[in-house]
Amino acid sequence: MLLTLVNIGPLKEARVELGRGFTAFYGPNASGKTTVARALRLLALMNMGAANAGELMELINRVKREGKIVYEDGGSVLEISCALEERGAWLKFGGVLGGERRVYANDRLESIDRPRIAMFWILHDSVTLYGIKAQVGRPYELADLLAPSVLRGLVGEGKALGEFLDFYEEFLAKVNEYLEAFSGHALVYRDGLYFRRSIHLFHPNQTAKGVRRMALIIAATLLAEAVSEGATPVVYVEEFESLHVDYLELLIEFLRRRSAAVVAETHSGFVLRRVYETKSKRDVRYYIFKDGAVYTEIDPKLFIREIAAMVGVDML
């Protein structure tokens, strides 16, 4: 998927490609990384027929008061231009939609079938799903994703019980395959979520947060691939650098091989360097957010704050 943003949030103009595999968004706070995620969420909500004009209006740069978002995927193009007015806004649609109209914040935006995405937005210890059958805006924790009753509500529509149980067994086995390889832990669901190491069972509260978060990222990514038939699966991970560097390296290798488009938001030069070192493999890419634009050129000055933090210098 290609996404073009003009005067959206802090971004003056940005064009990013979200292909299968792993993409890193690097930059300081308020540089536009989360703005891209919000633009993707808007498309997923339009796919569901659940987007309000106010969600689009909030994305428009408050100084320019006029902005544009273009989504391109699989030959389908959707262009939305929005000009803020004293009350409401004026919308103009291009691509698969046509026409223009005046809207107010509570007005429902058009429902759109193409381009279509299924978005999994991972916060620190939960994931919110957009574009698939789910409770919009509800955060799902790891225990939810692996609870048969919850998971069947997400993926079991039209599946016989036996078919769903086969899916569940295969899904849990895949999660454990990677989790055990990375950390030596495995997941067991017995009226609640437990972690197993050797013959010992641990409750989540007794398991390292990094292991739990890695399990959540693995499970959400595999689930996105499994339930996104007819849509482009997009996984957006906030605070990727919160994990141990060993886990980061292993996850980058895992995520770059996925059919989902996985985006990791990071402030870490380590993540950027690791992606840069493997960019020739075509299933990894990176974008640097700075001064209202995105770049792929790496300047040593980018890391001045990280270096200062390591040596204990206050850059403020």
mmCIF file of C-alpha atoms in Angstrom:
data_model
loop_
_atom_site.group_PDB
_atom_site.id
_atom_site.type_symbol
_atom_site.label_atom_id
_atom_site.label_comp_id
_atom_site.label_asym_id
_atom_site.label_seq_id
_atom_site.Cartn_x
_atom_site.Cartn_y
_atom_site.Cartn_z
ATOM 1 C CA MET A 1 0.000 0.000 0.000
ATOM 2 C CA LEU A 2 1.138 3.528 -0.827
ATOM 3 C CA LEU A 3 -0.024 6.306 1.455
ATOM 4 C CA THR A 4 0.338 10.002 0.621
ATOM 5 C CA LEU A 5 -0.350 12.658 3.248
ATOM 6 C CA VAL A 6 -0.413 16.398 2.527
ATOM 7 C CA ASN A 7 -0.885 18.824 5.434
ATOM 8 C CA ILE A 8 -1.991 16.012 7.717
ATOM 9 C CA GLY A 9 -1.042 16.592 11.342
ATOM 10 C CA PRO A 10 2.596 17.751 11.497
ATOM 11 C CA LEU A 11 3.338 16.285 8.046
ATOM 12 C CA LYS A 12 3.617 18.849 5.258
ATOM 13 C CA GLU A 13 3.946 16.125 2.648
ATOM 14 C CA ALA A 14 4.843 12.479 3.112
ATOM 15 C CA ARG A 15 4.663 9.371 0.956
ATOM 16 C CA VAL A 16 5.256 5.977 2.532
ATOM 17 C CA GLU A 17 5.076 2.439 1.185
ATOM 18 C CA LEU A 18 3.718 -0.236 3.492
ATOM 19 C CA GLY A 19 4.604 -3.501 1.804
ATOM 20 C CA ARG A 20 4.617 -6.995 3.226
ATOM 21 C CA GLY A 21 7.329 -7.473 5.794
ATOM 22 C CA PHE A 22 8.767 -4.977 8.260
ATOM 23 C CA THR A 23 8.831 -1.171 8.148
ATOM 24 C CA ALA A 24 10.379 1.028 10.835
ATOM 25 C CA PHE A 25 9.155 4.569 11.526
ATOM 26 C CA TYR A 26 11.947 6.470 13.274
ATOM 27 C CA GLY A 27 11.715 9.979 14.684
ATOM 28 C CA PRO A 28 11.034 12.115 17.746
ATOM 29 C CA ASN A 29 7.665 12.577 19.398
ATOM 30 C CA ALA A 30 5.132 14.663 17.439
ATOM 31 C CA SER A 31 6.984 14.088 14.148
ATOM 32 C CA GLY A 32 4.074 12.351 12.411
ATOM 33 C CA LYS A 33 4.568 8.634 13.038
ATOM 34 C CA THR A 34 1.276 8.168 14.866
ATOM 35 C CA THR A 35 -0.404 10.449 12.318
ATOM 36 C CA VAL A 36 0.209 7.768 9.687
ATOM 37 C CA ALA A 37 -1.384 5.183 11.984
ATOM 38 C CA ARG A 38 -4.431 7.404 12.467
ATOM 39 C CA ALA A 39 -4.777 7.812 8.698
ATOM 40 C CA LEU A 40 -4.681 4.024 8.307
ATOM 41 C CA ARG A 41 -7.260 3.621 11.056
ATOM 42 C CA LEU A 42 -9.520 6.077 9.217
ATOM 43 C CA LEU A 43 -9.444 3.859 6.109
ATOM 44 C CA ALA A 44 -10.215 0.736 8.164
ATOM 45 C CA LEU A 45 -13.160 2.512 9.801
ATOM 46 C CA MET A 46 -14.443 3.585 6.373
ATOM 47 C CA ASN A 47 -14.187 -0.056 5.286
ATOM 48 C CA MET A 48 -16.472 -0.865 8.218
ATOM 49 C CA GLY A 49 -18.818 2.042 7.520
ATOM 50 C CA ALA A 50 -17.985 3.370 10.985
ATOM 51 C CA ALA A 51 -15.942 6.527 10.291
ATOM 52 C CA ASN A 52 -17.160 9.975 11.277
ATOM 53 C CA ALA A 53 -16.108 13.175 9.539
ATOM 54 C CA GLY A 54 -14.713 14.467 12.823
ATOM 55 C CA GLU A 55 -11.997 11.790 12.761
ATOM 56 C CA LEU A 56 -10.841 13.096 9.386
ATOM 57 C CA MET A 57 -11.148 16.748 10.403
ATOM 58 C CA GLU A 58 -8.924 16.146 13.444
ATOM 59 C CA LEU A 59 -6.132 14.998 11.131
ATOM 60 C CA ILE A 60 -6.033 18.202 9.089
ATOM 61 C CA ASN A 61 -3.207 20.623 9.906
ATOM 62 C CA ARG A 62 -4.702 23.442 11.977
ATOM 63 C CA VAL A 63 -2.554 26.123 10.354
ATOM 64 C CA LYS A 64 -3.028 25.128 6.713
ATOM 65 C CA ARG A 65 -6.668 24.110 7.342
ATOM 66 C CA GLU A 66 -6.677 22.060 4.166
ATOM 67 C CA GLY A 67 -5.197 18.624 3.620
ATOM 68 C CA LYS A 68 -5.283 15.496 1.497
ATOM 69 C CA ILE A 69 -4.903 11.745 2.022
ATOM 70 C CA VAL A 70 -4.386 9.312 -0.860
ATOM 71 C CA TYR A 71 -4.578 5.540 -0.378
ATOM 72 C CA GLU A 72 -3.296 3.292 -3.202
ATOM 73 C CA ASP A 73 -3.435 -0.476 -2.989
ATOM 74 C CA GLY A 74 -3.807 -3.250 -5.561
ATOM 75 C CA GLY A 75 -4.876 -0.929 -8.360
ATOM 76 C CA SER A 76 -7.488 0.823 -6.208
ATOM 77 C CA VAL A 77 -7.067 4.491 -5.326
ATOM 78 C CA LEU A 78 -9.006 6.576 -2.818
ATOM 79 C CA GLU A 79 -8.288 10.290 -2.524
ATOM 80 C CA ILE A 80 -9.847 12.462 0.171
ATOM 81 C CA SER A 81 -9.361 16.235 0.269
ATOM 82 C CA CYS A 82 -10.665 18.151 3.265
ATOM 83 C CA ALA A 83 -10.900 21.917 3.779
ATOM 84 C CA LEU A 84 -11.831 23.067 7.268
ATOM 85 C CA GLU A 85 -14.414 25.837 7.508
ATOM 86 C CA GLU A 86 -15.772 27.966 10.333
ATOM 87 C CA ARG A 87 -18.267 25.208 10.986
ATOM 88 C CA GLY A 88 -17.738 21.793 9.498
ATOM 89 C CA ALA A 89 -15.604 21.045 6.457
ATOM 90 C CA TRP A 90 -15.768 20.606 2.709
ATOM 91 C CA LEU A 91 -14.827 17.158 1.412
ATOM 92 C CA LYS A 92 -13.837 16.158 -2.092
ATOM 93 C CA PHE A 93 -13.405 12.521 -3.072
ATOM 94 C CA GLY A 94 -11.358 11.121 -5.952
ATOM 95 C CA GLY A 95 -10.432 7.661 -7.176
ATOM 96 C CA VAL A 96 -12.949 4.927 -6.378
ATOM 97 C CA LEU A 97 -15.288 7.550 -4.899
ATOM 98 C CA GLY A 98 -16.364 10.734 -6.599
ATOM 99 C CA GLY A 99 -18.087 13.952 -5.678
ATOM 100 C CA GLU A 100 -17.881 16.527 -2.933
ATOM 101 C CA ARG A 101 -20.004 17.625 -0.016
ATOM 102 C CA ARG A 102 -20.130 19.662 3.156
ATOM 103 C CA VAL A 103 -19.865 17.712 6.414
ATOM 104 C CA TYR A 104 -19.993 18.276 10.150
ATOM 105 C CA ALA A 105 -18.033 16.401 12.794
ATOM 106 C CA ASN A 106 -20.768 13.879 13.607
ATOM 107 C CA ASP A 107 -21.617 13.086 9.977
ATOM 108 C CA ARG A 108 -20.815 9.561 8.826
ATOM 109 C CA LEU A 109 -18.222 9.261 6.065
ATOM 110 C CA GLU A 110 -18.856 7.126 3.010
ATOM 111 C CA SER A 111 -18.411 3.374 3.313
ATOM 112 C CA ILE A 112 -15.619 2.160 1.046
ATOM 113 C CA ASP A 113 -14.824 -1.388 -0.066
ATOM 114 C CA ARG A 114 -11.500 -0.733 -1.841
ATOM 115 C CA PRO A 115 -8.753 -0.153 -0.842
ATOM 116 C CA ARG A 116 -9.415 -2.411 2.148
ATOM 117 C CA ILE A 117 -7.211 -3.066 5.178
ATOM 118 C CA ALA A 118 -7.489 -4.948 8.460
ATOM 119 C CA MET A 119 -5.546 -2.993 11.064
ATOM 120 C CA PHE A 120 -4.116 -4.331 14.321
ATOM 121 C CA TRP A 121 -2.864 -1.406 16.425
ATOM 122 C CA ILE A 122 -0.633 -2.701 19.231
ATOM 123 C CA LEU A 123 -0.148 -0.458 22.241
ATOM 124 C CA HIS A 124 2.039 -1.618 25.099
ATOM 125 C CA ASP A 125 0.019 -4.556 26.434
ATOM 126 C CA SER A 126 -3.070 -4.636 24.211
ATOM 127 C CA VAL A 127 -4.136 -4.527 20.576
ATOM 128 C CA THR A 128 -7.124 -2.785 19.024
ATOM 129 C CA LEU A 129 -8.630 -4.201 15.825
ATOM 130 C CA TYR A 130 -10.134 -2.200 12.968
ATOM 131 C CA GLY A 131 -11.574 -3.429 9.693
ATOM 132 C CA ILE A 132 -12.625 -6.889 10.880
ATOM 133 C CA LYS A 133 -15.423 -8.214 13.046
ATOM 134 C CA ALA A 134 -14.478 -6.883 16.466
ATOM 135 C CA GLN A 135 -15.672 -4.440 19.045
ATOM 136 C CA VAL A 136 -14.407 -1.195 17.555
ATOM 137 C CA GLY A 137 -12.186 0.625 20.016
ATOM 138 C CA ARG A 138 -11.991 -2.273 22.461
ATOM 139 C CA PRO A 139 -8.439 -3.204 23.493
ATOM 140 C CA TYR A 140 -7.767 -6.952 23.361
ATOM 141 C CA GLU A 141 -5.069 -8.220 25.699
ATOM 142 C CA LEU A 142 -2.982 -11.326 25.076
ATOM 143 C CA ALA A 143 -5.301 -13.459 27.200
ATOM 144 C CA ASP A 144 -8.237 -12.292 25.058
ATOM 145 C CA LEU A 145 -6.586 -13.227 21.768
ATOM 146 C CA LEU A 146 -5.863 -16.713 23.068
ATOM 147 C CA ALA A 147 -9.161 -17.328 24.848
ATOM 148 C CA PRO A 148 -11.202 -19.716 22.655
ATOM 149 C CA SER A 149 -14.463 -17.899 23.416
ATOM 150 C CA VAL A 150 -13.070 -14.507 22.366
ATOM 151 C CA LEU A 151 -11.082 -15.796 19.417
ATOM 152 C CA ARG A 152 -14.073 -17.626 18.006
ATOM 153 C CA GLY A 153 -15.983 -14.349 18.010
ATOM 154 C CA LEU A 154 -13.227 -12.831 15.867
ATOM 155 C CA VAL A 155 -12.492 -15.639 13.420
ATOM 156 C CA GLY A 156 -15.127 -18.324 13.941
ATOM 157 C CA GLU A 157 -18.021 -16.829 11.983
ATOM 158 C CA GLY A 158 -19.246 -19.485 9.590
ATOM 159 C CA LYS A 159 -16.889 -22.103 11.008
ATOM 160 C CA ALA A 160 -18.140 -25.304 12.571
ATOM 161 C CA LEU A 161 -16.880 -25.923 16.089
ATOM 162 C CA GLY A 162 -14.497 -28.641 14.941
ATOM 163 C CA GLU A 163 -13.093 -26.427 12.199
ATOM 164 C CA PHE A 164 -12.558 -23.574 14.649
ATOM 165 C CA LEU A 165 -10.827 -25.855 17.176
ATOM 166 C CA ASP A 166 -8.464 -27.024 14.427
ATOM 167 C CA PHE A 167 -7.713 -23.373 13.649
ATOM 168 C CA TYR A 168 -7.190 -22.573 17.333
ATOM 169 C CA GLU A 169 -4.808 -25.490 17.847
ATOM 170 C CA GLU A 170 -2.768 -24.520 14.788
ATOM 171 C CA PHE A 171 -2.742 -20.834 15.779
ATOM 172 C CA LEU A 172 -1.553 -21.523 19.340
ATOM 173 C CA ALA A 173 1.083 -23.943 18.041
ATOM 174 C CA LYS A 174 2.481 -21.272 15.699
ATOM 175 C CA VAL A 175 2.614 -18.672 18.461
ATOM 176 C CA ASN A 176 4.427 -21.128 20.728
ATOM 177 C CA GLU A 177 6.817 -22.192 17.985
ATOM 178 C CA TYR A 178 8.225 -18.675 17.744
ATOM 179 C CA LEU A 179 7.852 -17.735 21.404
ATOM 180 C CA GLU A 180 9.723 -20.832 22.585
ATOM 181 C CA ALA A 181 12.456 -20.269 20.019
ATOM 182 C CA PHE A 182 12.897 -16.651 21.131
ATOM 183 C CA SER A 183 12.469 -16.878 24.910
ATOM 184 C CA GLY A 184 12.083 -20.490 26.027
ATOM 185 C CA HIS A 185 8.493 -19.804 27.137
ATOM 186 C CA ALA A 186 5.244 -21.293 25.843
ATOM 187 C CA LEU A 187 1.584 -20.373 26.326
ATOM 188 C CA VAL A 188 -0.972 -22.632 27.966
ATOM 189 C CA TYR A 189 -4.644 -21.721 28.174
ATOM 190 C CA ARG A 190 -6.409 -23.307 31.150
ATOM 191 C CA ASP A 191 -9.304 -21.106 32.236
ATOM 192 C CA GLY A 192 -6.819 -18.270 31.953
ATOM 193 C CA LEU A 193 -3.476 -17.634 30.354
ATOM 194 C CA TYR A 194 -0.342 -19.273 31.737
ATOM 195 C CA PHE A 195 3.271 -19.427 30.620
ATOM 196 C CA ARG A 196 5.167 -22.694 30.681
ATOM 197 C CA ARG A 197 8.904 -23.139 30.918
ATOM 198 C CA SER A 198 10.045 -26.727 31.122
ATOM 199 C CA ILE A 199 7.543 -28.326 33.539
ATOM 200 C CA HIS A 200 6.820 -25.104 35.442
ATOM 201 C CA LEU A 201 3.678 -23.030 34.921
ATOM 202 C CA PHE A 202 3.767 -19.273 35.508
ATOM 203 C CA HIS A 203 0.876 -16.839 35.784
ATOM 204 C CA PRO A 204 1.277 -13.757 33.525
ATOM 205 C CA ASN A 205 1.932 -11.592 36.598
ATOM 206 C CA GLN A 206 4.966 -13.774 37.284
ATOM 207 C CA THR A 207 6.264 -13.586 33.729
ATOM 208 C CA ALA A 208 8.551 -10.863 32.398
ATOM 209 C CA LYS A 209 6.719 -8.019 30.663
ATOM 210 C CA GLY A 210 9.031 -8.331 27.664
ATOM 211 C CA VAL A 211 8.063 -11.974 27.136
ATOM 212 C CA ARG A 212 4.368 -11.110 27.393
ATOM 213 C CA ARG A 213 4.699 -8.211 24.965
ATOM 214 C CA MET A 214 6.647 -10.313 22.483
ATOM 215 C CA ALA A 215 3.926 -12.975 22.666
ATOM 216 C CA LEU A 216 1.299 -10.299 21.994
ATOM 217 C CA ILE A 217 3.149 -9.029 18.908
ATOM 218 C CA ILE A 218 3.603 -12.561 17.561
ATOM 219 C CA ALA A 219 -0.026 -13.528 18.206
ATOM 220 C CA ALA A 220 -1.469 -10.320 16.747
ATOM 221 C CA THR A 221 0.642 -10.613 13.594
ATOM 222 C CA LEU A 222 -0.276 -14.250 12.978
ATOM 223 C CA LEU A 223 -3.933 -13.463 13.660
ATOM 224 C CA ALA A 224 -3.856 -10.516 11.242
ATOM 225 C CA GLU A 225 -2.625 -12.827 8.497
ATOM 226 C CA ALA A 226 -5.266 -15.436 9.331
ATOM 227 C CA VAL A 227 -8.353 -13.210 9.388
ATOM 228 C CA SER A 228 -7.610 -10.622 6.693
ATOM 229 C CA GLU A 229 -8.928 -12.468 3.648
ATOM 230 C CA GLY A 230 -9.834 -9.879 1.023
ATOM 231 C CA ALA A 231 -7.993 -7.116 2.894
ATOM 232 C CA THR A 232 -4.396 -6.014 3.354
ATOM 233 C CA PRO A 233 -3.319 -6.923 6.918
ATOM 234 C CA VAL A 234 -1.562 -4.017 8.640
ATOM 235 C CA VAL A 235 0.026 -4.353 12.088
ATOM 236 C CA TYR A 236 1.150 -1.147 13.807
ATOM 237 C CA VAL A 237 3.390 -1.528 16.884
ATOM 238 C CA GLU A 238 4.003 1.378 19.247
ATOM 239 C CA GLU A 239 7.135 1.657 21.415
ATOM 240 C CA PHE A 240 8.901 -1.204 19.673
ATOM 241 C CA GLU A 241 12.142 -0.373 21.488
ATOM 242 C CA SER A 242 10.602 -1.244 24.863
ATOM 243 C CA LEU A 243 11.820 -4.817 24.289
ATOM 244 C CA HIS A 244 15.274 -6.202 25.048
ATOM 245 C CA VAL A 245 17.662 -5.844 22.095
ATOM 246 C CA ASP A 246 17.897 -9.623 21.687
ATOM 247 C CA TYR A 247 14.120 -9.811 21.339
ATOM 248 C CA LEU A 248 14.165 -6.866 18.924
ATOM 249 C CA GLU A 249 16.586 -8.629 16.600
ATOM 250 C CA LEU A 250 14.605 -11.861 16.675
ATOM 251 C CA LEU A 251 11.301 -10.064 16.112
ATOM 252 C CA ILE A 252 12.633 -8.071 13.163
ATOM 253 C CA GLU A 253 13.697 -11.333 11.521
ATOM 254 C CA PHE A 254 10.293 -12.872 12.269
ATOM 255 C CA LEU A 255 8.246 -9.860 11.160
ATOM 256 C CA ARG A 256 10.135 -9.223 7.934
ATOM 257 C CA ARG A 257 9.128 -12.674 6.712
ATOM 258 C CA ARG A 258 5.396 -12.129 7.275
ATOM 259 C CA SER A 259 2.785 -11.504 4.593
ATOM 260 C CA ALA A 260 1.309 -8.726 6.742
ATOM 261 C CA ALA A 261 2.562 -5.157 6.498
ATOM 262 C CA VAL A 262 4.115 -4.648 9.936
ATOM 263 C CA VAL A 263 5.024 -1.106 10.995
ATOM 264 C CA ALA A 264 7.062 -0.479 14.144
ATOM 265 C CA GLU A 265 7.180 3.000 15.637
ATOM 266 C CA THR A 266 10.505 3.597 17.337
ATOM 267 C CA HIS A 267 12.817 6.213 18.811
ATOM 268 C CA SER A 268 15.700 3.734 18.854
ATOM 269 C CA GLY A 269 18.729 4.052 16.621
ATOM 270 C CA PHE A 270 19.400 0.358 17.239
ATOM 271 C CA VAL A 271 16.194 -0.628 15.430
ATOM 272 C CA LEU A 272 16.939 1.761 12.563
ATOM 273 C CA ARG A 273 20.479 0.411 12.200
ATOM 274 C CA ARG A 274 19.293 -3.197 12.211
ATOM 275 C CA VAL A 275 16.734 -2.459 9.494
ATOM 276 C CA TYR A 276 19.293 -0.510 7.469
ATOM 277 C CA GLU A 277 21.683 -3.459 7.595
ATOM 278 C CA THR A 278 19.049 -5.813 6.137
ATOM 279 C CA LYS A 279 17.296 -3.420 3.716
ATOM 280 C CA SER A 280 18.749 -5.205 0.670
ATOM 281 C CA LYS A 281 16.393 -8.118 1.367
ATOM 282 C CA ARG A 282 13.425 -6.025 0.127
ATOM 283 C CA ASP A 283 11.123 -7.126 2.917
ATOM 284 C CA VAL A 284 12.383 -4.412 5.275
ATOM 285 C CA ARG A 285 12.206 -0.654 4.874
ATOM 286 C CA TYR A 286 12.442 2.419 7.047
ATOM 287 C CA TYR A 287 11.291 6.030 7.095
ATOM 288 C CA ILE A 288 12.761 8.860 9.127
ATOM 289 C CA PHE A 289 10.237 11.463 10.283
ATOM 290 C CA LYS A 290 11.634 14.951 10.677
ATOM 291 C CA ASP A 291 10.503 18.545 10.110
ATOM 292 C CA GLY A 292 7.173 17.655 8.532
ATOM 293 C CA ALA A 293 8.529 15.176 5.988
ATOM 294 C CA VAL A 294 9.864 11.631 5.697
ATOM 295 C CA TYR A 295 13.318 10.643 4.520
ATOM 296 C CA THR A 296 15.384 7.551 3.840
ATOM 297 C CA GLU A 297 18.761 9.299 4.100
ATOM 298 C CA ILE A 298 20.554 8.679 7.382
ATOM 299 C CA ASP A 299 22.414 11.596 8.970
ATOM 300 C CA PRO A 300 24.544 11.047 12.104
ATOM 301 C CA LYS A 301 22.882 14.131 13.602
ATOM 302 C CA LEU A 302 19.710 12.070 13.906
ATOM 303 C CA PHE A 303 21.188 10.279 16.881
ATOM 304 C CA ILE A 304 22.446 13.284 18.829
ATOM 305 C CA ARG A 305 19.748 12.918 21.497
ATOM 306 C CA GLU A 306 20.407 9.199 21.952
ATOM 307 C CA ILE A 307 24.144 9.809 22.264
ATOM 308 C CA ALA A 308 23.535 12.618 24.735
ATOM 309 C CA ALA A 309 21.274 10.368 26.807
ATOM 310 C CA MET A 310 23.957 7.676 26.940
ATOM 311 C CA VAL A 311 26.574 10.104 28.246
ATOM 312 C CA GLY A 312 24.170 11.877 30.581
ATOM 313 C CA VAL A 313 23.941 15.249 28.815
ATOM 314 C CA ASP A 314 20.670 17.187 28.997
ATOM 315 C CA MET A 315 19.953 18.368 25.433
ATOM 316 C CA LEU A 316 17.108 20.585 26.635
#
